[in-house]
Coordinates of C-alpha atoms in Angstrom, one line a residue:
M1 CA 0.3 0.2 -0.2
N2 CA 1.8 3.2 -1.2
L3 CA 1.7 6.8 0.5
R4 CA -1.0 8.1 -1.5
T5 CA -3.5 5.1 -0.8
R6 CA -2.9 5.6 2.8
I7 CA -3.4 9.3 2.9
L8 CA -6.5 8.4 0.8
L9 CA -8.3 6.0 3.5
V10 CA -7.0 8.3 6.1
F11 CA -9.2 11.2 4.8
V12 CA -12.2 8.8 4.3
A13 CA -12.1 7.6 7.5
L14 CA -10.9 11.0 9.5
A15 CA -12.6 13.5 7.1
L16 CA -15.2 12.4 4.5
A17 CA -17.1 9.5 6.6
P18 CA -17.3 12.0 9.9
L19 CA -18.4 15.0 7.7
A20 CA -21.1 12.7 5.9
A21 CA -22.1 11.5 9.6
A22 CA -22.0 15.3 10.7
S23 CA -24.4 16.3 7.3
L24 CA -26.3 13.1 8.2
V25 CA -26.9 14.4 11.5
G26 CA -27.7 17.7 10.9
Y27 CA -30.1 17.1 7.8
R28 CA -32.0 14.4 10.4
G29 CA -32.0 17.5 12.9
A30 CA -33.4 19.9 10.9
V31 CA -35.8 17.4 9.3
S32 CA -36.8 16.2 12.6
S33 CA -37.3 19.8 13.8
V34 CA -39.6 20.7 10.6
E35 CA -41.1 17.6 11.6
A36 CA -41.9 18.7 14.9
A37 CA -43.2 22.3 13.6
L38 CA -45.7 20.5 11.4
R39 CA -47.2 18.2 13.6
E40 CA -47.4 21.1 16.2
R41 CA -49.3 23.6 13.0
A42 CA -51.7 20.7 12.3
D43 CA -52.5 19.9 15.8
E44 CA -53.2 23.8 16.5
R45 CA -55.2 23.4 13.8
V46 CA -57.2 20.3 14.6
A47 CA -58.0 22.3 18.0
L48 CA -58.5 25.3 16.3
A49 CA -61.1 23.5 14.2
A50 CA -62.7 21.8 17.1
G51 CA -63.2 25.5 19.5
T52 CA -64.6 27.4 16.3
I53 CA -67.2 24.6 15.5
E54 CA -67.8 24.4 19.1
G55 CA -68.4 28.1 19.5
A56 CA -70.3 28.4 16.4
L57 CA -72.7 25.8 17.8
K58 CA -73.1 27.6 20.8
R59 CA -73.9 31.1 19.6
H60 CA -76.7 29.4 17.2
E61 CA -78.0 27.9 20.8
R62 CA -78.0 31.2 22.5
A63 CA -80.5 32.4 19.9
L64 CA -82.6 29.3 19.3
L65 CA -83.0 29.9 23.1
V66 CA -84.1 33.7 22.7
L67 CA -86.1 32.8 19.5
A68 CA -88.3 30.3 22.0
Q69 CA -89.1 32.5 24.5
S70 CA -90.4 35.5 22.2
G71 CA -93.9 36.4 22.1
P72 CA -94.9 35.2 18.5
T73 CA -93.3 32.0 18.7
G74 CA -95.3 31.3 22.1
E75 CA -98.4 32.9 20.6
L76 CA -98.3 30.1 17.6
V77 CA -97.7 27.2 20.4
S78 CA -100.3 28.3 22.2
R79 CA -102.8 28.4 19.7
A80 CA -101.8 24.8 17.9
P81 CA -105.2 22.5 17.6
A82 CA -104.6 18.5 17.7
A83 CA -102.9 17.5 14.1
G84 CA -105.5 17.0 11.2
A85 CA -105.1 13.2 9.4
D86 CA -102.2 14.3 7.5
G87 CA -100.2 14.6 10.3
A88 CA -100.2 18.3 10.4
A89 CA -102.0 21.0 12.6
K90 CA -104.6 23.3 11.4
V91 CA -103.4 26.5 12.8
E92 CA -102.6 30.3 11.4
V93 CA -99.2 31.4 11.6
P94 CA -98.6 34.9 12.3
E95 CA -96.7 36.9 10.3
A96 CA -94.6 38.0 13.0
V97 CA -93.3 34.3 13.3
V98 CA -93.0 34.1 9.7
R99 CA -90.6 36.8 10.0
D100 CA -88.8 35.7 13.0
L101 CA -88.0 32.4 11.4
E102 CA -86.5 34.1 8.0
S103 CA -85.2 36.7 9.9
F104 CA -83.2 34.0 12.0
L105 CA -81.8 31.8 9.1
K106 CA -80.7 34.8 7.1
N107 CA -78.9 35.9 10.4
G108 CA -77.4 32.0 10.6
D109 CA -74.3 32.8 8.8
G110 CA -75.0 30.9 5.8
Q111 CA -74.9 28.0 8.3
L112 CA -78.5 27.3 9.2
E113 CA -80.3 24.5 6.9
S114 CA -83.9 25.1 8.3
V115 CA -85.8 26.0 11.2
A116 CA -89.1 24.7 12.7
V117 CA -91.8 25.0 15.5
L118 CA -93.5 22.4 16.7
G119 CA -96.8 22.3 18.7
G120 CA -99.6 20.9 19.5
P121 CA -101.1 17.6 21.9
D122 CA -99.3 15.7 18.3
H123 CA -96.1 17.7 18.4
A124 CA -96.8 18.5 14.7
P125 CA -94.7 21.1 12.7
L126 CA -96.9 24.5 12.7
A127 CA -93.9 26.5 10.7
R128 CA -90.5 25.8 8.9
S129 CA -88.4 28.1 7.2
V130 CA -85.6 26.5 5.2
S131 CA -82.5 28.0 2.9
R132 CA -82.1 27.1 -0.1
D133 CA -79.2 28.6 -2.7
G134 CA -79.3 32.3 -1.1
S135 CA -83.1 32.3 -0.4
V136 CA -85.5 31.3 2.6
A137 CA -89.0 29.9 2.1
T138 CA -91.5 29.2 4.9
Q139 CA -94.0 26.8 4.8
T140 CA -96.8 27.3 7.2
A141 CA -99.1 24.0 5.3
D142 CA -99.2 21.0 4.2
F143 CA -96.1 19.2 5.6
I144 CA -95.5 15.5 4.8
S145 CA -95.6 13.6 8.2
G146 CA -92.0 13.1 9.6
A147 CA -90.8 16.2 7.5
V148 CA -89.1 17.7 10.4
R149 CA -87.1 15.4 12.7
Y150 CA -86.0 16.2 16.5
D151 CA -84.7 14.8 19.5
Q152 CA -87.8 13.6 21.6
K153 CA -86.4 14.0 25.0
V154 CA -87.2 17.8 24.6
W155 CA -90.7 17.2 25.6
A156 CA -89.5 15.8 29.2
L157 CA -87.3 19.3 29.4
G158 CA -88.5 21.2 32.6
G159 CA -86.7 24.6 31.9
P160 CA -85.2 26.6 28.9
S161 CA -82.2 23.8 27.1
V162 CA -81.3 23.2 24.2
L163 CA -80.5 19.5 23.1
R164 CA -77.9 18.9 20.4
S165 CA -77.4 16.1 17.9
Q166 CA -74.3 14.2 16.6
V167 CA -73.7 15.0 12.7
T168 CA -76.3 13.2 11.2
P169 CA -76.2 12.5 7.6
E170 CA -79.0 13.8 4.7
A171 CA -79.6 13.7 1.5
E172 CA -78.5 18.0 1.0
G173 CA -75.2 17.2 3.3
S174 CA -75.0 16.4 6.8
V175 CA -76.8 18.6 9.9
V176 CA -76.4 18.9 13.3
R177 CA -79.9 19.2 14.7
L178 CA -80.8 21.8 18.1
T179 CA -84.0 21.1 19.6
A180 CA -85.1 23.8 22.1
P181 CA -88.3 23.4 24.5
V182 CA -91.1 26.1 24.1
F183 CA -93.3 27.5 27.0
V184 CA -96.3 29.2 27.3
G185 CA -97.0 30.7 30.9
G186 CA -93.6 30.9 32.4
V187 CA -90.9 28.1 32.6
A188 CA -92.6 25.6 34.8
G189 CA -94.5 22.6 33.6
R190 CA -94.0 20.9 30.3
P191 CA -92.9 22.7 27.1
A192 CA -96.1 23.3 25.2
G193 CA -93.4 23.2 21.8
A194 CA -90.3 22.9 20.4
L195 CA -87.7 24.9 18.1
V196 CA -85.7 22.5 15.9
R197 CA -82.6 24.2 14.2
E198 CA -80.5 22.3 11.3
V199 CA -77.2 23.6 11.1
K200 CA -74.9 22.4 7.9
A201 CA -71.9 20.6 9.1
R202 CA -70.3 22.0 6.2
A203 CA -70.6 25.1 6.7
L204 CA -69.7 25.0 10.1
L205 CA -66.3 23.5 8.8
A206 CA -65.7 25.7 6.1
A207 CA -66.0 28.5 8.9
A208 CA -63.7 26.5 11.1
E209 CA -61.0 26.3 8.2
G210 CA -61.6 30.0 7.4
A211 CA -60.7 30.9 10.7
R212 CA -57.4 29.4 11.0
S213 CA -54.7 31.5 11.8
L214 CA -51.3 30.2 10.1
A215 CA -53.2 29.9 7.0
G216 CA -53.2 33.5 6.1
V217 CA -49.5 33.7 6.5
E218 CA -48.2 32.8 2.6
G219 CA -51.8 34.0 1.8
A220 CA -54.7 31.7 1.1
A221 CA -54.6 30.3 -2.5
R222 CA -51.0 29.1 -1.7
A223 CA -51.9 27.5 1.8
A224 CA -55.1 25.6 0.6
S225 CA -52.8 24.0 -1.9
R226 CA -50.2 22.8 0.1
Q227 CA -52.9 22.5 3.4
A228 CA -55.9 20.8 4.1
L229 CA -58.4 19.9 6.6
F230 CA -60.9 17.8 6.5
A231 CA -63.5 15.8 8.7
V232 CA -64.7 12.1 8.9
E233 CA -68.1 11.4 10.2
N234 CA -67.1 8.2 12.4
S235 CA -70.2 5.9 12.1
T236 CA -70.3 6.2 8.4
G237 CA -66.8 6.6 7.1
L238 CA -67.7 9.8 5.0
L239 CA -66.3 12.8 4.3
V240 CA -68.3 15.5 5.9
Y241 CA -66.0 18.5 4.5
H242 CA -63.0 18.4 2.7
S243 CA -60.7 21.4 1.5
N244 CA -61.1 19.9 -2.0
S245 CA -64.6 20.2 -2.3
A246 CA -64.8 17.4 -5.3
L247 CA -64.0 14.7 -2.4
N248 CA -67.0 15.7 -0.2
H249 CA -69.8 12.7 0.9
Q250 CA -67.3 10.3 -0.5
P251 CA -65.8 7.3 1.5
V252 CA -62.8 8.3 3.0
A253 CA -61.3 4.8 1.7
D254 CA -62.1 5.7 -1.7
A255 CA -61.4 9.4 -1.8
M256 CA -58.2 9.0 0.2
P257 CA -57.0 5.4 0.1
S258 CA -53.5 6.6 1.3
C259 CA -55.1 7.7 4.2
A260 CA -57.1 4.8 5.0
A261 CA -54.7 3.8 7.6
A262 CA -54.8 7.0 9.4
A263 CA -59.2 7.5 8.9
E264 CA -59.7 3.6 10.6
R265 CA -58.1 5.2 13.9
M266 CA -60.2 8.5 13.3
R267 CA -63.3 6.4 13.2
A268 CA -62.2 4.4 16.0
G269 CA -62.2 7.8 18.0
E270 CA -58.3 8.1 18.4
S271 CA -56.3 11.1 18.4
G272 CA -52.8 11.2 16.8
S273 CA -51.0 11.8 13.4
D274 CA -49.6 10.3 10.5
F275 CA -48.1 10.4 7.1
Y276 CA -49.7 9.4 3.7
E277 CA -48.8 9.9 0.5
E278 CA -50.9 12.4 -1.9
P279 CA -50.6 11.5 -5.6
G280 CA -49.3 14.3 -6.9
A281 CA -48.4 16.1 -4.7
G282 CA -45.8 14.4 -2.3
R283 CA -45.7 13.5 1.4
R284 CA -48.3 15.0 4.0
L285 CA -48.1 15.0 8.0
V286 CA -51.9 14.7 9.4
S287 CA -52.6 15.0 12.8
Y288 CA -56.6 14.5 14.0
G289 CA -58.6 14.6 16.8
Q290 CA -62.4 14.3 17.9
A291 CA -64.9 17.1 17.8
P292 CA -66.7 16.2 21.3
G293 CA -69.8 15.5 21.3
L294 CA -70.8 15.4 17.6
N295 CA -69.2 11.4 16.2
L296 CA -67.4 13.5 13.8
S297 CA -63.1 13.3 13.4
L298 CA -61.5 16.2 12.6
A299 CA -57.7 16.3 10.5
A300 CA -55.2 18.6 9.3
A301 CA -52.5 17.9 6.9
E302 CA -49.3 19.8 6.1
D303 CA -47.2 19.7 3.0
Y304 CA -44.0 17.4 4.7
T305 CA -42.4 17.2 1.1
A306 CA -42.6 21.3 0.5
A307 CA -41.8 21.8 4.4
V308 CA -38.6 19.7 4.1
A309 CA -36.8 20.8 0.8
P310 CA -35.0 23.7 2.3
A311 CA -33.5 21.9 5.3
R312 CA -32.4 19.3 2.0
G313 CA -31.1 21.6 0.0
A314 CA -29.2 23.5 2.8
A315 CA -28.0 20.3 3.8
L316 CA -26.9 19.0 0.5
W317 CA -25.4 22.5 -0.2
S318 CA -23.3 22.6 3.0
G319 CA -22.4 19.0 2.7
G320 CA -21.5 19.6 -0.9
L321 CA -19.2 22.4 0.2
A322 CA -18.0 21.0 2.8
L323 CA -16.7 17.8 0.5
A324 CA -15.4 20.3 -2.1
A325 CA -13.3 22.1 0.5
G326 CA -12.1 18.4 1.7
L327 CA -11.3 17.2 -2.1
A328 CA -9.1 20.3 -2.3
G329 CA -7.1 19.7 1.1
L330 CA -6.9 15.8 -0.3
A331 CA -5.4 17.0 -3.9
L332 CA -3.0 19.1 -1.9
L333 CA -2.3 16.3 0.5
F334 CA -1.7 14.0 -3.1
I335 CA 0.8 17.0 -4.1
F336 CA 2.6 16.7 -1.0
A337 CA 2.6 13.2 -1.1
R338 CA 3.7 12.6 -4.4
R339 CA 6.4 14.6 -3.8
A340 CA 7.7 12.9 -0.4
E341 CA 6.7 9.6 -2.1
R342 CA 9.6 9.8 -4.6
G343 CA 11.8 10.9 -2.2
F344 CA 11.3 8.2 0.2
Q345 CA 12.0 5.9 -3.5
R346 CA 15.1 7.2 -3.8
V347 CA 16.0 7.2 0.0
A348 CA 14.9 3.3 0.0
Q349 CA 16.9 2.3 -3.2
G350 CA 20.0 4.0 -1.8
A351 CA 19.3 2.2 1.4
A352 CA 18.4 -1.2 -0.6
A353 CA 22.1 -0.4 -2.2
I354 CA 24.0 -0.1 1.2
A355 CA 22.4 -3.1 2.2
G356 CA 23.4 -4.7 -0.6
G357 CA 26.9 -4.0 0.0
R358 CA 27.7 -1.0 -1.7
L359 CA 28.9 1.2 0.8
D360 CA 29.7 4.0 -1.7
Q361 CA 26.2 4.6 -2.6
R362 CA 25.4 8.4 -2.1
I363 CA 21.6 9.1 -2.1
E364 CA 20.5 12.3 -3.8
V365 CA 17.2 14.3 -3.4
D366 CA 15.6 17.0 -4.8
D367 CA 14.2 18.5 -1.4
A368 CA 17.3 20.5 0.0
S369 CA 15.8 20.7 3.3
G370 CA 12.8 18.8 5.2
E371 CA 12.8 15.4 7.1
I372 CA 13.5 13.4 3.9
H373 CA 16.5 15.1 3.3
A374 CA 18.0 15.4 6.5
L375 CA 17.1 11.3 6.4
A376 CA 19.2 10.7 3.2
E377 CA 22.3 12.9 4.5
T378 CA 21.8 10.5 7.7
L379 CA 21.9 7.5 5.3
N380 CA 25.0 8.7 3.6
E381 CA 27.0 9.4 6.8
M382 CA 26.0 5.6 7.7
G383 CA 27.3 4.4 4.8
T384 CA 30.6 6.1 5.0
Q385 CA 30.6 5.4 8.8
L386 CA 30.1 1.6 7.9
R387 CA 32.7 1.6 5.4
E388 CA 35.1 2.4 8.2
M389 CA 33.9 0.2 10.8
M390 CA 33.8 -2.9 8.5
A391 CA 37.4 -2.2 7.9
R392 CA 38.5 -1.8 11.6
E393 CA 35.9 -5.1 12.2
A394 CA 38.1 -6.7 9.5
E395 CA 41.1 -6.3 10.9
S396 CA 39.8 -6.9 14.6
K397 CA 38.4 -10.3 13.2
Q398 CA 41.6 -11.2 11.6
L399 CA 43.5 -10.2 15.2
T400 CA 40.7 -12.2 17.3
T401 CA 41.6 -15.0 15.2
F402 CA 45.0 -15.2 15.7
M403 CA 44.4 -14.8 19.6
R404 CA 41.6 -17.4 19.3
V405 CA 44.2 -20.0 17.9
S406 CA 47.0 -19.2 19.8
A407 CA 45.0 -19.0 23.2
M408 CA 44.1 -22.8 22.2
I409 CA 47.1 -23.7 21.1
S410 CA 49.2 -22.4 24.4
H411 CA 46.4 -24.4 26.2
D412 CA 47.3 -27.7 24.5
L413 CA 50.8 -26.6 25.2
K414 CA 50.3 -26.0 28.9
N415 CA 49.0 -29.4 29.4
A416 CA 51.8 -31.1 27.5
I417 CA 54.4 -29.0 29.5
A418 CA 52.4 -30.4 32.6
G419 CA 52.5 -33.8 31.7
L420 CA 56.3 -33.6 30.6
S421 CA 57.0 -31.9 34.6
M422 CA 55.7 -34.8 35.7
L423 CA 57.6 -36.7 34.2
V424 CA 60.9 -35.4 35.0
S425 CA 59.4 -35.5 38.6
N426 CA 59.0 -39.2 38.2
M427 CA 62.4 -39.6 36.7
E428 CA 64.0 -38.6 39.6
R429 CA 62.5 -41.0 41.6
Q430 CA 62.3 -44.1 39.4
F431 CA 65.0 -43.8 36.2
H432 CA 66.8 -46.8 37.9
R433 CA 63.7 -49.2 37.2
E434 CA 64.5 -50.6 33.1
E435 CA 60.3 -50.5 32.9
F436 CA 60.1 -47.0 33.9
R437 CA 62.8 -46.0 31.3
A438 CA 61.2 -48.0 28.7
D439 CA 57.8 -46.3 29.2
A440 CA 59.6 -42.9 30.0
I441 CA 61.0 -43.1 26.5
E442 CA 57.4 -44.0 25.0
S443 CA 55.5 -41.0 27.0
L444 CA 58.9 -38.7 25.9
R445 CA 57.8 -39.9 21.9
E446 CA 54.3 -39.6 22.4
A447 CA 54.8 -36.3 24.0
T448 CA 57.6 -35.1 21.3
D449 CA 54.8 -35.9 18.5
K450 CA 51.9 -33.7 20.3
L451 CA 54.1 -30.7 20.9
K452 CA 55.1 -31.1 16.7
R453 CA 51.6 -31.6 15.9
T454 CA 50.5 -28.6 18.4
V455 CA 53.2 -26.5 16.4
A456 CA 51.6 -27.2 12.8
R457 CA 48.1 -26.1 14.1
L458 CA 49.7 -22.7 13.9
S459 CA 50.4 -22.7 10.8
E460 CA 46.8 -23.6 9.7
P461 CA 44.8 -21.9 12.1
V462 CA 41.4 -22.3 9.7
R463 CA 42.0 -26.0 10.3
S464 CA 41.9 -25.5 14.5
L465 CA 38.6 -23.8 14.3
S466 CA 35.7 -25.5 15.4
G467 CA 34.3 -26.7 11.9
E468 CA 37.2 -28.3 10.7
Y469 CA 38.0 -30.9 13.5
R470 CA 35.9 -33.2 11.6
R471 CA 38.1 -33.8 8.6
D472 CA 39.9 -36.0 10.1
A473 CA 37.6 -38.3 11.8
R474 CA 37.7 -42.2 11.6
P475 CA 36.4 -44.7 13.7
T476 CA 38.5 -45.0 16.9
D477 CA 38.3 -47.3 19.9
L478 CA 38.0 -44.8 22.7
V479 CA 38.8 -47.3 25.5
P480 CA 42.5 -47.1 25.2
V481 CA 42.5 -43.4 24.5
I482 CA 40.6 -43.0 27.9
R483 CA 43.3 -45.2 29.8
R484 CA 46.3 -43.6 28.6
V485 CA 44.7 -40.2 29.8
L486 CA 44.2 -41.8 33.1
A487 CA 47.7 -43.6 33.3
A488 CA 49.6 -39.9 32.3
R489 CA 47.2 -37.9 34.3
A490 CA 45.3 -39.9 36.8
E491 CA 47.5 -42.8 38.3
P492 CA 50.5 -40.6 38.9
A493 CA 48.3 -38.8 42.1
R494 CA 47.6 -41.7 44.0
P495 CA 47.0 -42.0 46.8
L496 CA 46.2 -38.7 47.1
Y497 CA 43.2 -39.0 44.5
E498 CA 40.3 -42.2 44.2
V499 CA 40.3 -43.1 41.0
E500 CA 37.4 -45.1 39.7
A501 CA 37.1 -46.6 36.1
H502 CA 34.0 -48.3 34.6
L503 CA 34.8 -49.1 31.1
P504 CA 33.3 -51.7 28.7
D505 CA 36.0 -53.3 26.6
A506 CA 35.2 -51.4 23.5
L507 CA 33.9 -48.1 22.9
V508 CA 34.1 -47.3 18.8
A509 CA 33.3 -43.8 17.8
T510 CA 34.3 -41.8 14.5
V511 CA 36.2 -39.1 15.9
E512 CA 39.5 -37.6 15.7
P513 CA 41.8 -39.7 18.3
E514 CA 43.8 -36.5 18.8
R515 CA 41.7 -33.5 19.6
V516 CA 39.0 -36.2 21.5
E517 CA 42.2 -37.3 23.8
A518 CA 42.6 -33.4 24.9
V519 CA 38.6 -33.5 25.7
V520 CA 39.3 -36.3 27.9
E521 CA 42.5 -35.0 29.3
N522 CA 41.3 -31.6 29.5
L523 CA 38.2 -33.3 31.9
V524 CA 40.2 -35.4 33.9
V525 CA 42.9 -32.5 34.9
N526 CA 39.9 -30.1 35.6
A527 CA 38.3 -32.7 37.6
L528 CA 41.9 -33.0 39.5
E529 CA 42.2 -29.5 40.0
A530 CA 38.6 -29.1 41.6
M531 CA 39.5 -31.4 44.3
G532 CA 42.5 -29.3 44.8
A533 CA 45.6 -30.6 47.8
K534 CA 42.2 -32.4 49.9
G535 CA 42.0 -35.2 47.9
G536 CA 38.9 -37.3 46.7
R537 CA 37.5 -39.4 44.0
L538 CA 37.9 -39.1 40.7
T539 CA 35.3 -41.5 38.5
V540 CA 35.1 -42.4 34.4
E541 CA 32.4 -44.3 32.9
A542 CA 31.6 -45.4 29.7
R543 CA 29.0 -47.3 27.3
Q544 CA 27.6 -47.3 24.2
E545 CA 23.7 -46.5 24.0
G546 CA 22.3 -47.0 19.9
D547 CA 24.3 -44.8 17.7
Y548 CA 26.0 -42.9 20.4
V549 CA 28.9 -43.4 23.1
H550 CA 28.8 -41.9 26.5
L551 CA 31.8 -40.7 28.6
S552 CA 31.1 -38.9 31.4
V553 CA 33.8 -37.4 34.1
A554 CA 33.0 -37.0 38.0
D555 CA 34.9 -35.6 40.5
T556 CA 33.6 -34.7 44.8
G557 CA 35.6 -31.4 44.2
V558 CA 34.1 -27.6 45.3
G559 CA 31.2 -27.6 42.6
M560 CA 30.0 -24.8 40.8
T561 CA 26.7 -22.1 41.2
E562 CA 23.9 -22.3 39.0
E563 CA 24.9 -18.8 38.1
F564 CA 28.3 -19.8 37.0
I565 CA 27.4 -22.4 35.1
R566 CA 24.1 -20.6 33.3
T567 CA 26.2 -17.2 32.4
R568 CA 29.6 -18.4 32.3
L569 CA 30.8 -21.8 32.1
F570 CA 31.7 -22.8 28.6
H571 CA 32.2 -19.2 27.5
P572 CA 36.1 -18.2 26.7
F573 CA 38.4 -16.8 29.5
A574 CA 35.8 -17.9 31.7
T575 CA 37.0 -20.0 35.1
T576 CA 36.9 -20.6 39.1
K577 CA 41.0 -21.6 38.9
T578 CA 43.3 -18.7 40.3
K579 CA 45.6 -20.1 37.3
G580 CA 44.7 -20.6 33.9
I581 CA 42.9 -18.9 30.9
G582 CA 39.6 -20.5 30.7
L583 CA 39.7 -21.7 27.4
G584 CA 39.2 -25.6 28.2
L585 CA 35.8 -26.2 28.5
F586 CA 35.1 -23.8 25.5
T587 CA 37.6 -25.7 23.4
C588 CA 36.1 -29.3 24.2
K589 CA 32.7 -28.0 23.8
E590 CA 33.8 -26.5 20.1
V591 CA 35.4 -30.2 19.1
V592 CA 32.5 -32.4 20.8
E593 CA 30.2 -30.1 18.7
A594 CA 32.4 -30.3 16.3
H595 CA 32.0 -34.0 16.1
G596 CA 28.4 -33.8 16.0
G597 CA 28.4 -34.7 19.7
K598 CA 27.3 -32.5 22.7
L599 CA 28.8 -32.1 26.2
E600 CA 26.6 -31.5 29.1
V601 CA 27.3 -30.5 33.0
E602 CA 26.0 -31.1 36.3
S603 CA 27.1 -29.5 39.5
R604 CA 26.2 -28.7 43.2
L605 CA 28.5 -26.4 44.9
G606 CA 30.4 -28.7 47.7
A607 CA 29.5 -31.9 46.0
G608 CA 31.2 -31.9 43.1
T609 CA 30.2 -31.8 39.5
R610 CA 30.2 -34.1 36.4
F611 CA 30.7 -33.8 33.2
R612 CA 29.2 -35.8 30.2
V613 CA 30.4 -36.3 26.4
V614 CA 28.0 -37.9 23.8
L615 CA 29.3 -38.6 20.5
P616 CA 28.2 -40.3 17.6
S617 CA 29.4 -44.2 17.3
R618 CA 29.4 -44.0 13.0
L619 CA 29.1 -40.9 10.7
F620 CA 25.9 -40.2 9.4
K621 CA 25.2 -39.8 6.0
A622 CA 22.1 -37.8 4.5
G623 CA 18.7 -39.0 5.3
D624 CA 20.0 -41.2 8.2
R625 CA 18.0 -40.5 11.3
Q626 CA 19.8 -40.0 14.4
Q627 CA 18.1 -41.2 17.9
R628 CA 19.8 -38.9 20.0
P629 CA 19.6 -40.1 24.0
A630 CA 17.2 -37.5 26.3
K631 CA 19.0 -35.0 28.2
G632 CA 20.9 -35.7 31.0
A633 CA 20.4 -39.8 30.0
D634 CA 23.4 -41.8 31.7

């Protein structure tokens, strides 16, 4: 993934994604605010319409009570005879009554459908004025039976009051009937007659819609196109009123199918709000509630689509502006990143060349200042210093190799000289013995050969290192080698040291005899020196197990601490003796491992030490499976 891809991902994660989230949150907040305002306005319109209807009905009720208590009305009711065979009372209606009824209709703001006077023992209609197309006509005779419907409870009233019916569907439109008693000779007693007033529900609702305080804000024409008020008669589901008069007197499910769910809740007498889609006009928010006592649901719709359009446009504008600014910043970042990427590529190529060994490589960048230039100069300086360090390292490695070989050879010379010194010491006491002189001559010959081989190794330092030890490996019986070392090193030390050897008749390993003999000799000498002048017991054991031979050298000397074994043992120049340079065990470990074996140790402070040497009994070829014994097996 290159730098520009990373910058793009970072921009998307840290700029574009939060910007989109912030824009979305802002848009949702604005839409929620608009929605809350629309719902509040629709609720206010429903409440205003219900209040307007209630106020109008109360005015009509008060006017009806005034008419019921007027003299002409009471006089007409008091003179009413029994009804005839056709169900109508035969009485002459005074002109004053006709004038009062017609004047009553004309002053009803166009909301009154009719007003009728009932009287007589059979409660028959005496007079009825009807408003039609702006004109008023009064009927005083030839009434059809049941032409005037009213609330029969009026005859049981004991005082002046008005009975109000629910909204009732009629052929000419739904009406609300107001029925008031007419008393003759005072209030006491039963009513002698009644006044029935029919109020047009559509006219009431039209007046309620015209009373909207919010509709006039934008002008009536624009408000009517974006807002709607309608009413549903609960028992029948008919639209009693709609701002669009073409929908009046239709079932709401047919006239407004997208609003059917809200209409069902309205008919159930519920209050609340909902959304619906109006064909060709977008989404609407409708709030609905009940007109108390009228079996009528009122609903006010608001144009949700038009209301949220400014918020949507503002969100898109602000989001687009922020996105453009972000993309401009991203373009600048890409320009800077491209320059930096070219500089990094040159630095990377130069660093790869230096890592590949071209230490004279120089890294040049275009930017004369800045971090990349500083990095290039640092790498150039590092290459210069690395060349100098490698030159010094080569010289140091040559010197270290020479010193290491010299120290190893010095250690072998020290052991050879120690053997010769012991031989000379014994010659002073045993030289008169013939067999001793023969053994001494043989020992001198072997010591001389060993010194010659040691001096020859000075001219072949590479062969003296561990990786070259197996060059002369051959099958060798280690039992004579071990016995020869014990005879030369341990036997002369009796009786100060007790020497135990548990060896098989033969123990063949594929090794370089001289080097392995030096390992055994070093382990035996170390064991004797560890026990010191106090004496002790030296135990040497050997056996063969599978493809490996096992040799252990144990003493009862001072032992070693775990810390010394873990951190210093088998390291060059590490020793616990007052004399020596600490290369013996280091050399032994290299020789054993060069032969494909391993050197292990167990020691306890104050109790002694046991070294175990494991060597292969034969040379393994490619594909052979070596069964190494578990660590510590003996």
